CSV table of C-alpha atoms and ligand atoms in Angstrom, one decimal:
chain,number,residue,atom,x,y,z
A,1,MET,CA,-0.2,-0.2,0.1
A,2,LYS,CA,1.3,3.6,-1.0
A,3,LYS,CA,1.6,5.9,2.0
A,4,THR,CA,0.5,9.3,1.9
A,5,VAL,CA,2.4,12.4,2.9
A,6,LEU,CA,1.0,15.7,3.6
A,7,VAL,CA,2.7,18.9,2.4
A,8,SER,CA,1.5,21.9,4.1
A,9,GLY,CA,3.2,25.0,2.0
A,10,GLY,CA,3.6,22.6,-0.9
A,11,ALA,CA,3.1,25.0,-3.6
A,12,GLY,CA,6.2,27.0,-2.1
A,13,PHE,CA,10.0,26.7,-3.1
A,14,ILE,CA,10.7,24.1,-0.6
A,15,GLY,CA,7.5,22.3,-0.4
A,16,SER,CA,7.3,22.0,-4.3
A,17,HIS,CA,10.9,20.3,-4.7
A,18,VAL,CA,10.0,17.8,-1.7
A,19,THR,CA,6.9,17.1,-3.2
A,20,VAL,CA,8.3,16.1,-6.6
A,21,GLU,CA,11.0,13.8,-4.6
A,22,LEU,CA,8.2,12.3,-2.8
A,23,SER,CA,6.0,11.5,-5.8
A,24,GLN,CA,9.2,10.0,-7.6
A,25,ALA,CA,9.9,7.9,-4.6
A,26,GLY,CA,6.2,6.2,-4.6
A,27,TYR,CA,4.5,8.1,-2.1
A,28,ASP,CA,1.4,9.6,-2.7
A,29,VAL,CA,1.2,13.4,-1.7
A,30,VAL,CA,-1.4,15.9,-1.0
A,31,ILE,CA,-0.3,19.5,-1.6
A,32,ALA,CA,-1.9,22.0,1.0
A,33,ASP,CA,-1.2,25.5,0.9
A,34,ASN,CA,-2.9,29.1,1.2
A,35,MET,CA,-1.2,30.3,-1.6
A,36,SER,CA,-0.6,33.6,0.7
A,37,ASN,CA,2.9,34.1,-0.7
A,38,CYS,CA,3.4,32.2,-3.9
A,39,ASP,CA,1.2,31.8,-6.9
A,40,GLU,CA,0.2,28.4,-9.0
A,41,THR,CA,3.5,28.6,-11.1
A,42,ASN,CA,5.0,26.0,-8.4
A,43,TYR,CA,2.2,23.6,-8.5
A,44,LYS,CA,1.4,23.4,-12.0
A,45,GLY,CA,5.7,23.0,-12.6
A,46,VAL,CA,4.9,20.1,-10.2
A,47,CYS,CA,2.3,18.6,-12.2
A,48,ALA,CA,4.2,19.1,-15.2
A,49,ILE,CA,7.3,17.5,-14.1
A,50,LEU,CA,5.4,14.2,-12.8
A,51,GLY,CA,3.3,14.4,-15.9
A,52,ARG,CA,0.1,14.1,-13.6
A,53,GLN,CA,-2.3,16.3,-11.5
A,54,LEU,CA,-1.6,15.9,-7.5
A,55,PRO,CA,-4.4,16.3,-5.2
A,56,PHE,CA,-4.2,20.3,-4.2
A,57,GLU,CA,-6.0,21.9,-1.0
A,58,LYS,CA,-6.3,25.4,-0.6
A,59,ILE,CA,-6.2,25.6,3.1
A,60,ASP,CA,-5.0,27.9,5.8
A,61,PHE,CA,-3.3,26.0,8.9
A,62,CYS,CA,-4.3,28.7,11.3
A,63,ASP,CA,-8.0,27.3,10.8
A,64,ALA,CA,-8.4,24.2,13.1
A,65,ALA,CA,-11.6,23.2,11.6
A,66,ALA,CA,-10.1,23.4,7.9
A,67,ALA,CA,-7.2,21.6,9.2
A,68,ASN,CA,-9.0,18.7,11.2
A,69,ASP,CA,-11.3,18.1,8.2
A,70,LEU,CA,-8.4,17.6,6.0
A,71,PHE,CA,-6.8,15.2,8.3
A,72,ASN,CA,-10.3,13.4,8.4
A,73,ARG,CA,-10.7,13.1,4.3
A,74,TYR,CA,-7.2,11.9,3.8
A,75,LYS,CA,-5.4,9.0,5.5
A,76,ILE,CA,-2.1,10.4,6.4
A,77,ASP,CA,0.9,8.7,7.3
A,78,ALA,CA,3.3,12.0,7.7
A,79,VAL,CA,3.1,15.5,7.5
A,80,ILE,CA,5.8,17.8,6.4
A,81,HIS,CA,5.2,21.2,7.8
A,82,PHE,CA,6.4,24.2,5.6
A,83,ALA,CA,3.6,26.8,5.9
A,84,ALA,CA,4.9,29.7,7.6
A,85,PHE,CA,5.9,32.9,6.7
A,86,LYS,CA,9.9,33.1,6.3
A,87,ALA,CA,11.4,36.9,5.9
A,88,VAL,CA,13.5,37.7,8.8
A,89,GLY,CA,13.5,41.5,8.4
A,90,GLU,CA,9.5,41.5,8.1
A,91,SER,CA,9.3,39.2,11.5
A,92,VAL,CA,11.1,42.1,13.1
A,93,GLU,CA,8.6,44.6,12.0
A,94,GLN,CA,5.6,42.5,12.5
A,95,PRO,CA,6.3,40.0,15.4
A,96,LEU,CA,2.7,39.2,16.1
A,97,MET,CA,1.8,38.7,12.8
A,98,TYR,CA,4.7,36.0,12.6
A,99,TYR,CA,3.9,34.6,16.1
A,100,LYS,CA,0.2,33.9,15.3
A,101,ASN,CA,0.8,32.6,11.9
A,102,ASN,CA,4.0,30.8,12.5
A,103,LEU,CA,3.0,29.2,15.8
A,104,ASP,CA,-1.0,28.7,15.7
A,105,SER,CA,-0.5,26.8,12.2
A,106,PHE,CA,1.9,24.2,13.5
A,107,LEU,CA,0.0,23.8,16.7
A,108,ASN,CA,-3.3,22.9,14.5
A,109,VAL,CA,-0.9,20.5,12.7
A,110,LEU,CA,0.3,19.0,15.9
A,111,GLU,CA,-3.4,18.4,17.5
A,112,CYS,CA,-4.4,17.0,14.3
A,113,ALA,CA,-1.0,14.6,14.0
A,114,ARG,CA,-1.7,13.6,17.9
A,115,VAL,CA,-5.5,12.7,17.0
A,116,HIS,CA,-4.6,10.6,14.1
A,117,GLY,CA,-1.3,9.2,15.1
A,118,THR,CA,0.2,11.1,12.1
A,119,ASN,CA,4.5,11.3,11.8
A,120,VAL,CA,5.5,15.0,11.8
A,121,LEU,CA,8.5,16.7,9.8
A,122,PHE,CA,9.2,20.2,10.8
A,123,SER,CA,11.3,22.3,8.6
A,124,SER,CA,13.7,24.1,11.0
A,125,SER,CA,16.6,26.3,10.2
A,126,ALA,CA,20.6,26.8,10.8
A,127,THR,CA,19.3,30.4,12.2
A,128,VAL,CA,18.6,28.5,15.7
A,129,TYR,CA,22.4,28.4,16.0
A,130,GLY,CA,22.6,31.8,15.8
A,131,GLU,CA,26.4,32.9,16.1
A,132,PRO,CA,28.1,29.5,16.8
A,133,ASP,CA,31.0,29.1,19.0
A,134,GLU,CA,32.6,26.6,16.9
A,135,THR,CA,32.4,25.4,13.2
A,136,PRO,CA,31.0,23.4,11.9
A,137,VAL,CA,27.7,22.7,14.1
A,138,THR,CA,26.5,19.8,14.9
A,139,GLU,CA,23.1,18.9,15.9
A,140,THR,CA,24.1,19.2,19.8
A,141,SER,CA,25.9,22.3,19.2
A,142,PRO,CA,24.3,25.3,21.6
A,143,ARG,CA,20.8,26.9,20.1
A,144,LYS,CA,21.7,30.5,20.4
A,145,PRO,CA,18.8,33.1,21.8
A,146,ALA,CA,16.9,34.1,18.4
A,147,THR,CA,17.7,37.5,16.6
A,148,SER,CA,14.9,37.9,15.2
A,149,PRO,CA,11.1,36.6,15.7
A,150,TYR,CA,11.5,34.6,12.4
A,151,GLY,CA,14.3,32.7,14.3
A,152,ASN,CA,12.3,32.3,17.6
A,153,THR,CA,9.2,30.8,15.9
A,154,LYS,CA,11.7,28.0,14.3
A,155,GLN,CA,13.0,27.6,18.1
A,156,MET,CA,9.6,27.5,19.6
A,157,CYS,CA,8.0,24.9,16.9
A,158,GLU,CA,11.0,22.8,17.4
A,159,ASP,CA,10.3,22.8,21.3
A,160,PHE,CA,6.5,22.2,20.3
A,161,LEU,CA,7.4,19.1,18.4
A,162,ARG,CA,10.0,18.0,21.1
A,163,ASP,CA,7.3,18.3,24.0
A,164,CYS,CA,4.5,16.5,22.0
A,165,VAL,CA,6.4,13.6,21.0
A,166,ALA,CA,7.5,13.2,24.6
A,167,ALA,CA,3.8,13.7,26.0
A,168,TYR,CA,1.7,11.8,23.3
A,169,GLY,CA,3.8,9.2,22.0
A,170,MET,CA,4.0,10.6,18.7
A,171,HIS,CA,7.2,10.5,16.4
A,172,GLY,CA,8.8,13.5,14.8
A,173,ILE,CA,11.9,14.8,13.1
A,174,ALA,CA,13.1,18.3,13.0
A,175,LEU,CA,15.4,19.1,9.9
A,176,ARG,CA,17.9,22.0,10.2
A,177,TYR,CA,18.3,23.7,6.7
A,178,PHE,CA,21.3,25.8,5.9
A,179,ASN,CA,21.1,27.9,2.7
A,180,PRO,CA,19.0,26.3,0.3
A,181,ILE,CA,19.6,27.6,-3.2
A,182,GLY,CA,19.0,26.5,-6.9
A,183,ALA,CA,16.0,25.3,-8.5
A,184,HIS,CA,15.0,21.9,-10.2
A,185,PRO,CA,17.4,20.6,-13.2
A,186,SER,CA,13.9,21.0,-15.2
A,187,ALA,CA,13.5,24.7,-14.5
A,188,LEU,CA,10.1,24.2,-14.2
A,189,ILE,CA,9.8,24.9,-10.1
A,190,GLY,CA,12.2,27.2,-8.3
A,191,GLU,CA,12.2,30.3,-5.8
A,192,LEU,CA,9.7,33.3,-6.2
A,193,PRO,CA,10.6,35.5,-4.2
A,194,ARG,CA,8.3,38.4,-3.3
A,195,GLY,CA,9.3,42.2,-4.3
A,196,ILE,CA,13.0,42.9,-3.3
A,197,PRO,CA,14.7,39.5,-2.4
A,198,ASN,CA,16.8,39.3,0.9
A,199,ASN,CA,18.5,36.0,0.2
A,200,LEU,CA,21.7,36.3,-2.1
A,201,VAL,CA,21.0,33.8,-4.9
A,202,PRO,CA,17.7,35.5,-6.0
A,203,PHE,CA,19.4,38.7,-5.7
A,204,ILE,CA,22.3,37.7,-7.8
A,205,THR,CA,20.0,36.2,-10.5
A,206,GLN,CA,17.6,39.2,-10.8
A,207,THR,CA,20.9,41.4,-11.1
A,208,ALA,CA,22.1,39.2,-13.8
A,209,ILE,CA,18.6,39.6,-15.6
A,210,GLY,CA,18.5,43.1,-15.4
A,211,LYS,CA,16.0,43.2,-12.6
A,212,ARG,CA,18.2,44.8,-10.0
A,213,GLU,CA,20.9,47.4,-11.0
A,214,CYS,CA,23.7,46.3,-8.5
A,215,LEU,CA,24.5,43.6,-5.8
A,216,ASN,CA,25.6,44.9,-2.5
A,217,ILE,CA,28.0,42.4,-0.8
A,218,PHE,CA,27.2,43.0,2.6
A,219,GLY,CA,30.4,43.5,4.2
A,220,ASP,CA,34.0,42.5,3.6
A,221,ASP,CA,35.8,43.2,6.9
A,222,TYR,CA,34.6,40.1,8.5
A,223,PRO,CA,37.2,37.6,10.2
A,224,THR,CA,37.3,35.2,7.2
A,225,PRO,CA,40.0,34.5,4.3
A,226,ASP,CA,38.3,37.1,2.2
A,227,GLY,CA,36.5,39.3,4.5
A,228,THR,CA,32.8,37.8,3.5
A,229,CYS,CA,30.6,35.6,5.6
A,230,LEU,CA,30.8,31.8,5.1
A,231,ARG,CA,27.5,29.9,4.5
A,232,ASP,CA,26.7,26.4,3.7
A,233,TYR,CA,24.9,26.9,0.7
A,234,ILE,CA,22.7,23.6,-0.3
A,235,ASP,CA,21.1,22.1,-3.3
A,236,ILE,CA,17.4,22.4,-3.2
A,237,THR,CA,17.3,18.9,-5.0
A,238,ASP,CA,19.9,17.4,-2.2
A,239,LEU,CA,17.8,18.9,0.5
A,240,ALA,CA,14.4,18.0,-1.1
A,241,LYS,CA,15.9,14.2,-1.1
A,242,ALA,CA,16.4,14.5,2.7
A,243,HIS,CA,12.9,15.0,3.2
A,244,VAL,CA,12.2,11.2,1.7
A,245,CYS,CA,14.9,9.8,4.0
A,246,ALA,CA,13.5,11.2,6.9
A,247,VAL,CA,10.0,10.4,6.0
A,248,THR,CA,10.7,6.7,5.4
A,249,ARG,CA,12.7,6.4,8.5
A,250,MET,CA,9.5,7.7,10.6
A,251,ILE,CA,7.1,5.4,8.6
A,252,GLU,CA,9.3,2.3,8.8
A,253,GLY,CA,9.6,2.8,12.4
A,254,LYS,CA,13.3,2.9,12.1
A,255,MET,CA,14.0,6.0,14.2
A,256,ASP,CA,16.8,5.6,17.3
A,257,GLU,CA,14.4,8.3,19.3
A,258,PRO,CA,11.0,9.4,18.7
A,259,TYR,CA,12.4,12.8,18.2
A,260,GLU,CA,15.0,13.3,16.1
A,261,ILE,CA,17.0,16.5,14.7
A,262,PHE,CA,19.5,16.3,11.6
A,263,ASN,CA,21.6,19.3,9.9
A,264,ILE,CA,21.0,19.4,6.2
A,265,GLY,CA,23.9,21.0,4.8
A,266,THR,CA,27.0,19.9,2.6
A,267,GLY,CA,29.6,20.7,5.6
A,268,ARG,CA,31.3,22.8,2.8
A,269,PRO,CA,31.8,26.5,3.8
A,270,VAL,CA,31.4,29.2,0.9
A,271,SER,CA,32.0,32.8,1.1
A,272,VAL,CA,29.9,35.6,-0.4
A,273,LEU,CA,32.5,36.4,-3.1
A,274,GLU,CA,33.4,32.7,-3.6
A,275,LEU,CA,29.6,32.4,-4.6
A,276,VAL,CA,29.6,35.5,-6.6
A,277,ASN,CA,32.7,34.6,-8.7
A,278,SER,CA,31.4,30.9,-9.4
A,279,PHE,CA,28.2,32.2,-10.6
A,280,GLU,CA,30.2,34.8,-13.0
A,281,ARG,CA,32.3,31.9,-13.7
A,282,VAL,CA,29.9,29.2,-14.8
A,283,ASN,CA,27.2,31.5,-16.5
A,284,GLY,CA,29.7,33.4,-18.4
A,285,ILE,CA,28.2,36.2,-17.0
A,286,LYS,CA,29.6,39.7,-15.5
A,287,LEU,CA,28.0,40.6,-12.4
A,288,ASN,CA,27.9,44.1,-11.5
A,289,TYR,CA,28.0,44.4,-7.4
A,290,ARG,CA,29.7,46.7,-4.9
A,291,ILE,CA,30.7,46.1,-1.5
A,292,ALA,CA,28.2,47.5,1.0
A,293,PRO,CA,28.4,48.3,5.1
A,294,ARG,CA,27.5,44.7,6.9
A,295,ARG,CA,23.7,44.1,7.2
A,296,PRO,CA,22.6,44.2,10.7
A,297,GLY,CA,22.2,40.6,12.3
A,298,ASP,CA,24.5,38.4,10.0
A,299,VAL,CA,26.6,36.0,11.4
A,300,THR,CA,30.1,35.8,10.5
A,301,ALA,CA,30.3,32.0,9.3
A,302,VAL,CA,28.0,29.2,9.9
A,303,TRP,CA,28.1,25.4,8.4
A,304,ALA,CA,27.1,22.1,9.0
A,305,ASP,CA,28.5,19.0,10.2
A,306,PRO,CA,26.2,16.5,8.5
A,307,THR,CA,27.6,13.3,9.5
A,308,LEU,CA,24.4,12.3,11.4
A,309,ALA,CA,22.4,12.9,8.5
A,310,GLN,CA,24.6,10.4,6.4
A,311,GLN,CA,25.0,8.0,9.4
A,312,LYS,CA,21.4,7.9,10.3
A,313,LEU,CA,19.2,9.0,7.1
A,314,GLY,CA,21.8,7.7,4.6
A,315,TRP,CA,21.7,11.0,3.0
A,316,LYS,CA,24.5,13.2,1.6
A,317,ALA,CA,24.7,16.3,-0.4
A,318,VAL,CA,26.0,15.3,-3.8
A,319,ARG,CA,25.6,18.4,-6.2
A,320,SER,CA,28.4,20.8,-6.9
A,321,VAL,CA,27.8,24.6,-6.3
A,322,ASP,CA,28.4,25.3,-9.9
A,323,GLU,CA,25.6,22.9,-10.6
A,324,THR,CA,23.4,24.4,-8.2
A,325,LEU,CA,24.2,28.1,-9.9
A,326,ALA,CA,23.7,26.9,-13.1
A,327,SER,CA,20.3,25.5,-12.1
A,328,ALA,CA,19.3,28.8,-10.5
A,329,TRP,CA,20.5,31.2,-13.6
A,330,ALA,CA,18.6,28.5,-15.8
A,331,TRP,CA,15.4,29.2,-13.7
A,332,GLU,CA,15.9,33.1,-13.8
A,333,LYS,CA,16.1,32.9,-17.7
A,334,ARG,CA,12.7,30.6,-18.0
A,335,LEU,CA,11.0,33.3,-15.4
A,336,ALA,CA,11.9,36.1,-17.9
A,337,GLU,CA,11.0,34.0,-20.8
A,338,ALA,CA,7.0,33.4,-19.2
A,339,ALA,CA,6.9,37.2,-18.5
A,340,GLU,CA,7.6,38.3,-22.2
B,1,LIG,C1,23.8,34.9,2.7
B,1,LIG,C2,24.7,35.7,2.8
B,1,LIG,C3,24.4,37.9,3.4
B,1,LIG,C4,22.1,39.3,0.2
B,1,LIG,C5,18.7,33.6,6.0
B,1,LIG,C6,17.6,33.6,6.9
B,1,LIG,C7,17.9,31.8,7.4
B,1,LIG,C8,17.3,31.1,6.2
B,1,LIG,C9,17.9,31.5,4.9
B,1,LIG,C10,15.1,31.4,5.2
B,1,LIG,C11,25.0,36.6,3.9
B,1,LIG,C12,25.2,38.2,2.1
B,1,LIG,C13,22.8,38.6,1.0
B,1,LIG,C14,22.4,40.3,-0.6
B,1,LIG,C15,24.5,39.8,0.6
B,1,LIG,N1,15.7,31.1,6.4
B,1,LIG,N2,24.2,38.8,1.1
B,1,LIG,N3,23.9,40.5,-0.3
B,1,LIG,O1,21.1,35.5,6.0
B,1,LIG,O2,22.4,33.2,5.4
B,1,LIG,O3,20.1,33.2,6.0
B,1,LIG,O4,18.2,33.0,4.7
B,1,LIG,O5,13.8,31.0,5.2
B,1,LIG,O6,17.0,31.7,8.4
B,1,LIG,O7,18.2,34.1,7.9
B,1,LIG,O8,20.9,34.4,3.8
B,1,LIG,O9,20.8,34.4,1.4
B,1,LIG,O10,20.1,36.2,3.2
B,1,LIG,O11,22.6,35.9,3.0
B,1,LIG,O12,25.9,40.1,0.4
B,1,LIG,O13,22.0,41.0,-1.3
B,1,LIG,O14,24.8,36.8,1.6
B,1,LIG,O15,25.0,39.0,4.3
B,1,LIG,O16,26.2,36.6,4.3
B,1,LIG,P1,21.2,34.4,5.6
B,1,LIG,P2,21.0,35.3,2.5
């Protein structure tokens, strides 16, 4: 019997890639999204890649009755929860909006999962490590006080899941993503930032296509080899495959502990300048960029020790930065063609 996975936020950047990988691995997937931060592009792209329509439910998980109704209508073996607001700066300006949306929706998902005995996978973030004392970070590295309401919701939701697992005999996994970048090799799904992108790679591709005049590199006086920040950029398809491994581990009852946490990164630190230079080289483009002041809140360096995910999930990032940057550029060009 095929198992069914509910993907909340399944029309978004990460959710759409995870939906493709789960479907290709033989899972039935139900996509649920309130479409508050995306259009139908990725949903249509998912269906085009798979060559069939997937069940789609327009639902806001802050609506407890609607969430409950959804869990009653499908027999869901695991839920992956992506549905959340994700802009760090916006969360500082509108903390209540972030706390209400990101916490309420996950609490409703947890309540449904408790009632229906559903496995839960939560999309967490390396942001929970803050400015780490030592790099690379392992899953046991201390969590630092969050520097934004967004980061705080990630920490709080991890704790909600841990406590529910302990109290109700549930099973849950939190995956801590480092910096997901790139697009599906088909260029049919990818990142669709609203307005001016906050994240580096969408800003690079929008500058390359001419939507933005100049990329600001935020600071070149950090204590790193070239003075720019170090991050662990993880290919979106590699990242999506980690979810298939984690869901399978839960559904097949292979967990060592009922609540587990895994870093999902490459273990490879890359500086902002290295990433920009790689983008230029791989795609044969000269980017217009300048060195700008540091961005408040940025940490100097953070990258993953991904050993645990390799040992327990049997997962490892395999794509090179070059391949991923080529996919990001292919996606930006496709968006431009579609807009013509
Ligand atoms: C990467 C590096 C910037 C833009 C954030 C969230 C995190 C996660 C992913 C999201 C930094 C530099 C950036 C630009 C630049 N969650 N940069 N010019 O800050 O590591 O992580 O996104 O949903 O929780 O905090 O990612 O891509 O914004 O920045 O120089 O125009 O690129 O200073 O060093 P970050 P990022």
